[in-house]
Short mmCIF file of C-alpha atoms in Angstrom, two decimals:
data_model
loop_
_atom_site.label_atom_id
_atom_site.label_comp_id
_atom_site.label_asym_id
_atom_site.label_seq_id
_atom_site.Cartn_x
_atom_site.Cartn_y
_atom_site.Cartn_z
CA UNK A 1 30.83 -35.56 -25.28
CA UNK A 2 28.34 -35.27 -28.06
CA UNK A 3 26.82 -38.66 -27.44
CA UNK A 4 26.13 -37.90 -23.82
CA UNK A 5 23.54 -35.24 -24.45
CA UNK A 6 20.50 -35.47 -26.56
CA UNK A 7 18.58 -32.66 -27.95
CA UNK A 8 15.06 -32.37 -29.14
CA UNK A 9 13.52 -29.39 -30.77
CA UNK A 10 9.85 -28.66 -30.43
CA UNK A 11 8.47 -25.73 -32.29
CA UNK A 12 5.09 -24.23 -32.91
CA UNK A 13 4.73 -21.33 -35.28
CA UNK A 14 1.99 -18.89 -34.61
CA UNK A 15 0.38 -19.32 -37.98
CA UNK A 16 -1.59 -22.29 -39.14
CA UNK A 17 0.87 -23.03 -41.93
CA UNK A 18 3.03 -25.21 -39.73
CA UNK A 19 6.45 -24.03 -40.98
CA UNK A 20 9.19 -22.39 -38.98
CA UNK A 21 11.82 -20.07 -40.28
CA UNK A 22 11.14 -16.69 -41.82
CA UNK A 23 8.12 -14.80 -40.63
CA UNK A 24 4.93 -15.42 -42.44
CA UNK A 25 3.24 -12.12 -42.52
CA UNK A 26 0.21 -13.28 -44.43
CA UNK A 27 -0.18 -16.27 -42.17
CA UNK A 28 0.11 -14.05 -39.11
CA UNK A 29 -2.82 -12.05 -40.33
CA UNK A 30 -4.94 -15.12 -40.61
CA UNK A 31 -4.22 -16.35 -37.09
CA UNK A 32 -4.40 -13.02 -35.24
CA UNK A 33 -6.32 -9.82 -35.75
CA UNK A 34 -3.09 -7.84 -36.12
CA UNK A 35 -2.81 -5.60 -39.15
CA UNK A 36 0.35 -5.15 -41.12
CA UNK A 37 1.19 -1.74 -39.69
CA UNK A 38 1.05 -2.97 -36.11
CA UNK A 39 3.11 -6.01 -36.97
CA UNK A 40 5.71 -3.93 -38.70
CA UNK A 41 5.87 -1.46 -35.85
CA UNK A 42 6.20 -4.26 -33.37
CA UNK A 43 8.96 -5.91 -35.37
CA UNK A 44 10.68 -2.55 -35.60
CA UNK A 45 10.58 -2.10 -31.84
CA UNK A 46 11.90 -5.64 -31.42
CA UNK A 47 14.75 -5.12 -33.79
CA UNK A 48 15.66 -1.84 -32.13
CA UNK A 49 15.79 -3.48 -28.73
CA UNK A 50 17.89 -6.35 -30.04
CA UNK A 51 20.25 -3.92 -31.74
CA UNK A 52 20.59 -2.04 -28.47
CA UNK A 53 21.48 -5.25 -26.67
CA UNK A 54 24.15 -6.14 -29.19
CA UNK A 55 25.60 -2.64 -29.10
CA UNK A 56 25.80 -2.68 -25.33
CA UNK A 57 27.58 -6.05 -25.41
CA UNK A 58 30.10 -4.68 -27.90
CA UNK A 59 30.69 -1.66 -25.68
CA UNK A 60 31.09 -3.89 -22.65
CA UNK A 61 33.68 -6.03 -24.39
CA UNK A 62 35.73 -3.03 -25.35
CA UNK A 63 36.51 -2.45 -21.68
CA UNK A 64 39.32 -4.51 -20.35
CA UNK A 65 38.28 -6.97 -17.71
CA UNK A 66 40.78 -7.49 -14.89
CA UNK A 67 42.43 -10.83 -15.33
CA UNK A 68 43.99 -11.21 -11.91
CA UNK A 69 42.91 -14.14 -9.82
CA UNK A 70 41.02 -12.93 -6.80
CA UNK A 71 39.71 -14.72 -3.77
CA UNK A 72 36.11 -15.79 -3.85
CA UNK A 73 35.10 -13.35 -1.16
CA UNK A 74 36.70 -10.51 -3.05
CA UNK A 75 34.95 -11.55 -6.20
CA UNK A 76 31.64 -11.60 -4.39
CA UNK A 77 32.30 -8.17 -2.95
CA UNK A 78 33.23 -6.86 -6.37
CA UNK A 79 30.12 -8.37 -7.89
CA UNK A 80 27.94 -6.74 -5.26
CA UNK A 81 29.63 -3.43 -5.89
CA UNK A 82 28.93 -3.70 -9.58
CA UNK A 83 25.35 -4.71 -8.96
CA UNK A 84 24.90 -1.68 -6.75
CA UNK A 85 26.33 0.49 -9.49
CA UNK A 86 23.80 -0.94 -11.92
CA UNK A 87 21.00 -0.25 -9.46
CA UNK A 88 22.14 3.29 -8.92
CA UNK A 89 22.39 3.93 -12.64
CA UNK A 90 18.88 2.60 -13.07
CA UNK A 91 17.54 4.76 -10.28
CA UNK A 92 19.25 7.86 -11.61
CA UNK A 93 17.76 7.16 -15.01
CA UNK A 94 14.29 6.69 -13.54
CA UNK A 95 14.60 9.95 -11.62
CA UNK A 96 15.69 11.82 -14.70
CA UNK A 97 12.84 10.31 -16.66
CA UNK A 98 10.40 11.37 -13.96
CA UNK A 99 11.78 14.89 -13.90
CA UNK A 100 11.59 15.07 -17.67
CA UNK A 101 8.03 13.79 -17.71
CA UNK A 102 7.08 16.30 -15.10
CA UNK A 103 8.58 19.13 -17.10
CA UNK A 104 6.85 17.98 -20.25
CA UNK A 105 3.57 17.71 -18.42
CA UNK A 106 3.87 21.16 -16.94
CA UNK A 107 4.70 22.81 -20.28
CA UNK A 108 1.83 20.99 -21.95
CA UNK A 109 -0.46 22.15 -19.18
CA UNK A 110 0.78 25.70 -19.48
CA UNK A 111 0.22 25.74 -23.22
CA UNK A 112 -3.23 24.28 -22.79
CA UNK A 113 -4.16 26.88 -20.22
CA UNK A 114 -2.91 29.67 -22.43
CA UNK A 115 -5.05 28.48 -25.29
CA UNK A 116 -8.19 27.83 -23.39
CA UNK A 117 -10.66 30.39 -22.05
CA UNK A 118 -10.10 30.63 -18.32
CA UNK A 119 -13.72 31.06 -17.29
CA UNK A 120 -15.15 27.93 -18.85
CA UNK A 121 -12.26 25.50 -18.85
CA UNK A 122 -12.96 22.22 -17.17
CA UNK A 123 -9.37 22.03 -16.05
CA UNK A 124 -9.51 25.38 -14.29
CA UNK A 125 -12.79 24.41 -12.67
CA UNK A 126 -11.19 21.24 -11.43
CA UNK A 127 -8.26 23.16 -10.06
CA UNK A 128 -10.57 25.60 -8.28
CA UNK A 129 -12.52 22.68 -6.84
CA UNK A 130 -9.28 21.13 -5.68
CA UNK A 131 -8.24 24.38 -3.99
CA UNK A 132 -11.58 24.67 -2.24
CA UNK A 133 -11.41 21.12 -1.03
CA UNK A 134 -7.91 21.67 0.21
CA UNK A 135 -9.00 24.71 2.18
CA UNK A 136 -11.85 22.69 3.65
CA UNK A 137 -9.45 19.92 4.56
CA UNK A 138 -7.08 22.29 6.25
CA UNK A 139 -9.92 23.89 8.21
CA UNK A 140 -11.23 20.53 9.34
CA UNK A 141 -7.76 19.46 10.31
CA UNK A 142 -7.34 22.61 12.36
CA UNK A 143 -10.66 21.98 14.09
CA UNK A 144 -9.67 18.42 14.80
CA UNK A 145 -6.43 19.64 16.26
CA UNK A 146 -8.21 22.13 18.50
CA UNK A 147 -10.67 19.52 19.71
CA UNK A 148 -7.85 17.16 20.46
CA UNK A 149 -6.13 19.88 22.45
CA UNK A 150 -9.29 20.42 24.47
CA UNK A 151 -9.61 16.72 25.05
CA UNK A 152 -6.06 16.61 26.22
CA UNK A 153 -6.67 19.49 28.65
CA UNK A 154 -9.75 17.83 30.08
CA UNK A 155 -7.84 14.63 30.55
CA UNK A 156 -5.03 16.47 32.28
CA UNK A 157 -7.47 18.10 34.66
CA UNK A 158 -9.07 14.79 35.39
CA UNK A 159 -5.72 13.33 36.16
CA UNK A 160 -4.90 16.19 38.48
CA UNK A 161 -8.21 15.83 40.30
CA UNK A 162 -7.61 12.14 40.67
CA UNK A 163 -4.21 12.74 42.10
CA UNK A 164 -5.58 15.32 44.56
CA UNK A 165 -8.31 12.98 45.72
CA UNK A 166 -5.74 10.24 46.08
CA UNK A 167 -3.66 12.45 48.28
CA UNK A 168 -6.63 13.44 50.40
CA UNK A 169 -7.65 9.85 50.87
CA UNK A 170 -4.17 8.87 51.89
CA UNK A 171 -4.13 11.74 54.37
CA UNK A 172 -7.40 10.52 55.83
CA UNK A 173 -5.94 7.07 56.02
CA UNK A 174 -2.87 8.26 57.90
CA UNK A 175 -5.03 10.29 60.26
CA UNK A 176 -7.20 7.28 61.00
CA UNK A 177 -4.17 5.16 61.61
CA UNK A 178 -2.75 7.79 63.93
CA UNK A 179 -6.01 7.90 65.85
CA UNK A 180 -6.06 4.16 66.16
CA UNK A 181 -2.50 4.17 67.36
CA UNK A 182 -3.27 6.86 69.89
CA UNK A 183 -6.25 4.92 71.10
CA UNK A 184 -4.25 1.77 71.45
CA UNK A 185 -1.47 3.53 73.25
CA UNK A 186 -3.93 5.21 75.49
CA UNK A 187 -5.54 1.97 76.37
CA UNK A 188 -2.25 0.55 77.31
CA UNK A 189 -1.04 3.54 79.29
CA UNK A 190 -0.54 3.28 83.05
CA UNK A 191 -2.88 6.08 83.95
CA UNK A 192 -5.80 4.18 82.55
CA UNK A 193 -4.73 1.12 84.42
CA UNK A 194 -4.61 2.84 87.77
CA UNK A 195 -7.95 4.52 87.13
CA UNK A 196 -9.41 1.17 86.15
CA UNK A 197 -8.10 -0.41 89.32
CA UNK A 198 -9.52 2.36 91.45
CA UNK A 199 -12.85 1.97 89.66
CA UNK A 200 -12.82 -1.69 90.38
CA UNK A 201 -12.10 -1.23 94.05
CA UNK A 202 -14.84 1.40 94.29
CA UNK A 203 -17.28 -0.95 92.58
CA UNK A 204 -16.35 -3.69 94.97
CA UNK A 205 -16.79 -1.43 98.00
CA UNK A 206 -20.15 -0.26 96.75
CA UNK A 207 -21.24 -3.84 96.06
CA UNK A 208 -20.24 -4.80 99.55
CA UNK A 209 -22.19 -1.87 100.98
CA UNK A 210 -25.18 -2.87 98.84
CA UNK A 211 -25.04 -6.41 100.12
CA UNK A 212 -24.75 -5.15 103.70
CA UNK A 213 -27.84 -3.00 103.31
CA UNK A 214 -29.68 -5.84 101.60
CA UNK A 215 -28.85 -8.21 104.39
CA UNK A 216 -29.77 -5.59 106.97
CA UNK A 217 -33.21 -5.14 105.52
CA UNK A 218 -33.74 -8.87 104.94
CA UNK A 219 -32.33 -9.68 108.35
CA UNK A 220 -34.70 -7.25 110.10
CA UNK A 221 -37.57 -9.37 108.73
CA UNK A 222 -39.47 -6.31 107.63
CA UNK A 223 -42.03 -6.82 104.88
CA UNK A 224 -40.37 -4.59 102.36
CA UNK A 225 -42.78 -5.37 99.55
CA UNK A 226 -45.56 -3.34 101.25
CA UNK A 227 -43.67 -0.11 101.78
CA UNK A 228 -43.00 1.52 98.42
CA UNK A 229 -39.98 3.42 99.64
CA UNK A 230 -38.37 0.29 101.04
CA UNK A 231 -39.34 -1.63 97.86
CA UNK A 232 -37.62 0.93 95.75
CA UNK A 233 -34.50 0.80 97.87
CA UNK A 234 -34.29 -2.99 97.72
CA UNK A 235 -34.77 -3.11 94.02
CA UNK A 236 -32.18 -0.43 93.57
CA UNK A 237 -29.75 -2.47 95.60
CA UNK A 238 -30.26 -5.38 93.21
CA UNK A 239 -28.68 -3.43 90.44
CA UNK A 240 -25.47 -5.00 89.50
CA UNK A 241 -22.90 -2.25 89.54
CA UNK A 242 -20.44 -3.91 87.25
CA UNK A 243 -22.87 -3.57 84.41
CA UNK A 244 -22.86 0.23 84.54
CA UNK B 1 31.09 -25.25 -30.09
CA UNK B 2 31.65 -26.63 -26.66
CA UNK B 3 30.79 -23.36 -24.95
CA UNK B 4 27.41 -21.80 -25.52
CA UNK B 5 27.52 -18.08 -26.10
CA UNK B 6 24.50 -15.87 -25.88
CA UNK B 7 24.99 -13.43 -28.70
CA UNK B 8 27.10 -15.19 -31.26
CA UNK B 9 24.26 -15.59 -33.71
CA UNK B 10 21.84 -13.09 -35.13
CA UNK B 11 18.30 -13.31 -33.79
CA UNK B 12 15.55 -14.65 -35.98
CA UNK B 13 12.86 -12.14 -36.81
CA UNK B 14 9.92 -12.45 -34.43
CA UNK B 15 11.41 -15.59 -32.94
CA UNK B 16 12.25 -16.50 -29.39
CA UNK B 17 14.06 -19.67 -28.39
CA UNK B 18 14.18 -21.23 -24.97
CA UNK B 19 16.33 -24.14 -23.88
CA UNK B 20 15.11 -26.39 -21.09
CA UNK B 21 17.84 -28.45 -19.45
CA UNK B 22 16.93 -31.21 -17.04
CA UNK B 23 17.61 -34.89 -16.43
CA UNK B 24 14.02 -36.11 -16.70
CA UNK B 25 12.26 -35.94 -20.05
CA UNK B 26 8.62 -36.11 -19.02
CA UNK B 27 8.34 -32.89 -16.97
CA UNK B 28 10.36 -31.00 -19.56
CA UNK B 29 8.09 -32.21 -22.32
CA UNK B 30 5.01 -31.26 -20.35
CA UNK B 31 6.42 -27.84 -19.59
CA UNK B 32 7.28 -27.36 -23.25
CA UNK B 33 3.74 -28.25 -24.25
CA UNK B 34 2.28 -25.82 -21.72
CA UNK B 35 4.53 -23.08 -22.98
CA UNK B 36 3.54 -23.65 -26.57
CA UNK B 37 -0.09 -23.37 -25.61
CA UNK B 38 0.53 -19.91 -24.23
CA UNK B 39 -0.45 -16.77 -26.06
CA UNK B 40 2.62 -15.18 -27.52
CA UNK B 41 3.00 -12.62 -30.24
CA UNK B 42 6.25 -14.09 -31.44
CA UNK B 43 7.16 -17.49 -32.68
CA UNK B 44 8.22 -19.76 -29.83
CA UNK B 45 10.87 -22.40 -30.19
CA UNK B 46 11.46 -24.77 -27.30
CA UNK B 47 14.57 -26.92 -27.18
CA UNK B 48 15.01 -29.70 -24.65
CA UNK B 49 18.28 -31.17 -23.50
CA UNK B 50 19.43 -33.52 -20.78
CA UNK B 51 22.69 -31.71 -20.22
CA UNK B 52 25.16 -29.37 -21.82
CA UNK B 53 27.23 -29.29 -23.97
CA UNK B 54 24.90 -29.57 -26.90
CA UNK B 55 25.97 -31.42 -30.00
CA UNK B 56 27.29 -29.02 -32.62
CA UNK B 57 25.89 -30.97 -35.47
CA UNK B 58 22.46 -29.50 -35.07
CA UNK B 59 21.78 -26.15 -36.66
CA UNK B 60 19.91 -24.29 -33.98
CA UNK B 61 18.86 -20.66 -33.67
CA UNK B 62 20.19 -18.24 -31.10
CA UNK B 63 19.16 -19.32 -27.63
CA UNK B 64 17.56 -16.52 -25.66
CA UNK B 65 16.83 -18.12 -22.30
CA UNK B 66 18.11 -21.25 -20.60
CA UNK B 67 16.10 -22.86 -17.83
CA UNK B 68 17.88 -25.40 -15.66
CA UNK B 69 15.32 -27.70 -14.10
CA UNK B 70 16.51 -29.19 -10.81
CA UNK B 71 14.38 -31.91 -9.28
CA UNK B 72 14.64 -31.61 -5.52
CA UNK B 73 13.98 -35.34 -5.20
CA UNK B 74 17.15 -36.43 -6.98
CA UNK B 75 20.71 -35.42 -6.29
CA UNK B 76 21.64 -36.59 -9.79
CA UNK B 77 19.72 -33.74 -11.41
CA UNK B 78 21.57 -31.20 -9.29
CA UNK B 79 24.91 -32.75 -10.18
CA UNK B 80 24.11 -32.83 -13.86
CA UNK B 81 23.03 -29.19 -13.78
CA UNK B 82 26.20 -28.16 -12.00
CA UNK B 83 28.28 -29.97 -14.60
CA UNK B 84 26.37 -28.36 -17.43
CA UNK B 85 26.92 -24.91 -16.00
CA UNK B 86 30.60 -25.10 -16.88
CA UNK B 87 29.78 -25.19 -20.55
CA UNK B 88 28.12 -21.84 -20.59
CA UNK B 89 29.77 -18.59 -21.47
CA UNK B 90 29.82 -16.12 -18.61
CA UNK B 91 27.79 -13.63 -20.61
CA UNK B 92 24.80 -15.92 -20.32
CA UNK B 93 24.49 -15.22 -16.62
CA UNK B 94 23.56 -11.63 -17.29
CA UNK B 95 19.91 -12.49 -17.08
CA UNK B 96 19.55 -15.28 -19.63
CA UNK B 97 19.74 -18.16 -17.18
CA UNK B 98 16.97 -19.17 -14.80
CA UNK B 99 16.95 -22.01 -12.28
CA UNK B 100 13.71 -23.85 -11.76
CA UNK B 101 13.38 -26.13 -8.73
CA UNK B 102 10.60 -28.66 -8.88
CA UNK B 103 9.28 -31.14 -6.38
CA UNK B 104 9.33 -28.86 -3.37
CA UNK B 105 5.73 -29.72 -2.60
CA UNK B 106 6.43 -33.23 -1.41
CA UNK B 107 8.80 -32.43 1.39
CA UNK B 108 9.26 -36.05 2.44
CA UNK B 109 10.80 -37.04 -0.87
CA UNK B 110 13.22 -34.13 -1.07
CA UNK B 111 16.81 -35.21 -0.87
CA UNK B 112 18.24 -31.81 -1.74
CA UNK B 113 17.76 -29.06 0.78
CA UNK B 114 16.09 -25.92 -0.41
CA UNK B 115 19.06 -23.85 0.68
CA UNK B 116 21.37 -25.74 -1.67
CA UNK B 117 19.53 -24.52 -4.75
CA UNK B 118 19.19 -21.07 -3.23
CA UNK B 119 22.95 -20.92 -2.78
CA UNK B 120 23.49 -22.23 -6.29
CA UNK B 121 21.27 -19.53 -7.73
CA UNK B 122 22.98 -16.94 -5.58
CA UNK B 123 26.44 -18.01 -6.72
CA UNK B 124 25.45 -17.64 -10.33
CA UNK B 125 23.46 -14.48 -9.68
CA UNK B 126 20.45 -15.88 -11.46
CA UNK B 127 16.81 -15.94 -10.46
CA UNK B 128 15.43 -19.07 -8.85
CA UNK B 129 11.85 -20.15 -9.41
CA UNK B 130 9.98 -22.83 -7.55
CA UNK B 131 7.27 -24.86 -9.23
CA UNK B 132 5.76 -28.29 -8.91
CA UNK B 133 5.81 -29.33 -12.52
CA UNK B 134 3.57 -32.30 -11.83
CA UNK B 135 0.55 -30.18 -11.00
CA UNK B 136 -1.03 -28.85 -14.12
CA UNK B 137 -2.19 -25.48 -12.84
CA UNK B 138 1.20 -24.62 -11.44
CA UNK B 139 2.82 -25.78 -14.62
CA UNK B 140 0.57 -23.57 -16.71
CA UNK B 141 1.29 -20.57 -14.48
CA UNK B 142 5.02 -21.22 -14.66
CA UNK B 143 4.79 -21.64 -18.42
CA UNK B 144 3.15 -18.23 -18.67
CA UNK B 145 5.88 -16.71 -16.52
CA UNK B 146 8.60 -18.30 -18.59
CA UNK B 147 7.05 -17.05 -21.80
CA UNK B 148 7.10 -13.50 -20.44
CA UNK B 149 10.70 -13.92 -19.31
CA UNK B 150 11.59 -15.30 -22.70
CA UNK B 151 10.04 -12.37 -24.49
CA UNK B 152 12.11 -9.97 -22.47
CA UNK B 153 15.32 -11.95 -22.89
CA UNK B 154 14.79 -12.18 -26.63
CA UNK B 155 14.53 -8.42 -26.79
CA UNK B 156 10.91 -8.29 -27.83
CA UNK B 157 9.91 -5.87 -25.11
CA UNK B 158 11.22 -2.38 -25.78
CA UNK B 159 12.77 -0.68 -22.78
CA UNK B 160 13.42 -3.80 -20.72
CA UNK B 161 16.52 -5.88 -21.22
CA UNK B 162 17.51 -9.17 -19.62
CA UNK B 163 19.94 -7.43 -17.30
CA UNK B 164 17.29 -4.92 -16.29
CA UNK B 165 14.94 -7.75 -15.48
CA UNK B 166 17.63 -9.50 -13.50
CA UNK B 167 18.12 -6.56 -11.19
CA UNK B 168 14.35 -6.20 -10.87
CA UNK B 169 13.98 -9.85 -9.87
CA UNK B 170 16.88 -9.61 -7.48
CA UNK B 171 15.21 -7.02 -5.29
CA UNK B 172 12.69 -9.43 -3.82
CA UNK B 173 15.18 -12.24 -3.22
CA UNK B 174 17.78 -10.52 -1.12
CA UNK B 175 16.01 -10.43 2.26
CA UNK B 176 15.82 -14.21 2.39
CA UNK B 177 19.47 -14.64 1.52
CA UNK B 178 20.54 -12.79 4.63
CA UNK B 179 19.14 -15.62 6.71
CA UNK B 180 21.51 -18.10 5.12
#
């Protein structure tokens, strides 16, 4: 098993000395502009974090892990449960940290305000400015709201007017259609037909009479062009009655 | 020492060690060089290996982060990684293991489906990173990311532990897993 895998180690220390192993504080100074205090503080933070990790592992191992053999699905479900627990713990911690920060901030603010002269403090001026701006914002928002209400009312009225005009137009349309229907029905009614027939017969009779008179006058060989009265009569007889 | 345990040795002062495991030497070497070029306040040690278990004869420092490099073009790398995973103690998977899939850029050459590595990472509850190690810019960016991860896993960043980071990284991955 050992021959199967190979291993190579590649290292680069941060100093120019070229050696690994224990930290070279002097060399670190040469390579980076980090003074001893910062380095020590950083190493302290590192060591603290590493200690915390080891401690938490020890605590975790003290708890007994269930040894029973579970199905894969159950294991997955259990893992998800545990992950959710971790998430919830993290969130709770973050919330508590936030609440704590907020409390600290508010006490610091309170103390600062107590110390400082109210009239000239920049902070108080800022707060007053903020309050004024907020009032302005609320007023503008109210105005916007009112204007929007008005707009809405106008639109409603327009809609109502449109609907009314639509109704009127449709009424007109129905009336027109009714008239047309009446007209059509009238034209087709029997009364009209009989009247039309009578008219026709009358026209025919009158035409016949006209022709008779015409022929009478022409047949009598009178010079009708000379006598104005006769001329008028003849011309009148020429009128085609069907065109009336 | 057939099983690698995360916390069985004491950490070196101001030192962080990363182990890159992958079947091909060249990309690992390049990645190691990029990482060493990065700006880091601590001393970086990069170990390379083809597979686990590591030979016990070598005296090595405590390993803080293991990166398994899977080349999406070769099924052999995936197999070798899966075999190596058996030689790790379970405590390692609490944030000290990262899977890195390379070669996703050239889709025509990929013989492993992306979902396979995603499932693998999901089974082991570890973050999965994608990077084309052949392209230098991506490699440099990935090297920077790995250095930051390494710093956190080695405990150099106060207030953030490897497990913390794991749950932070998990948040962005979950939506895609529901499509699987």
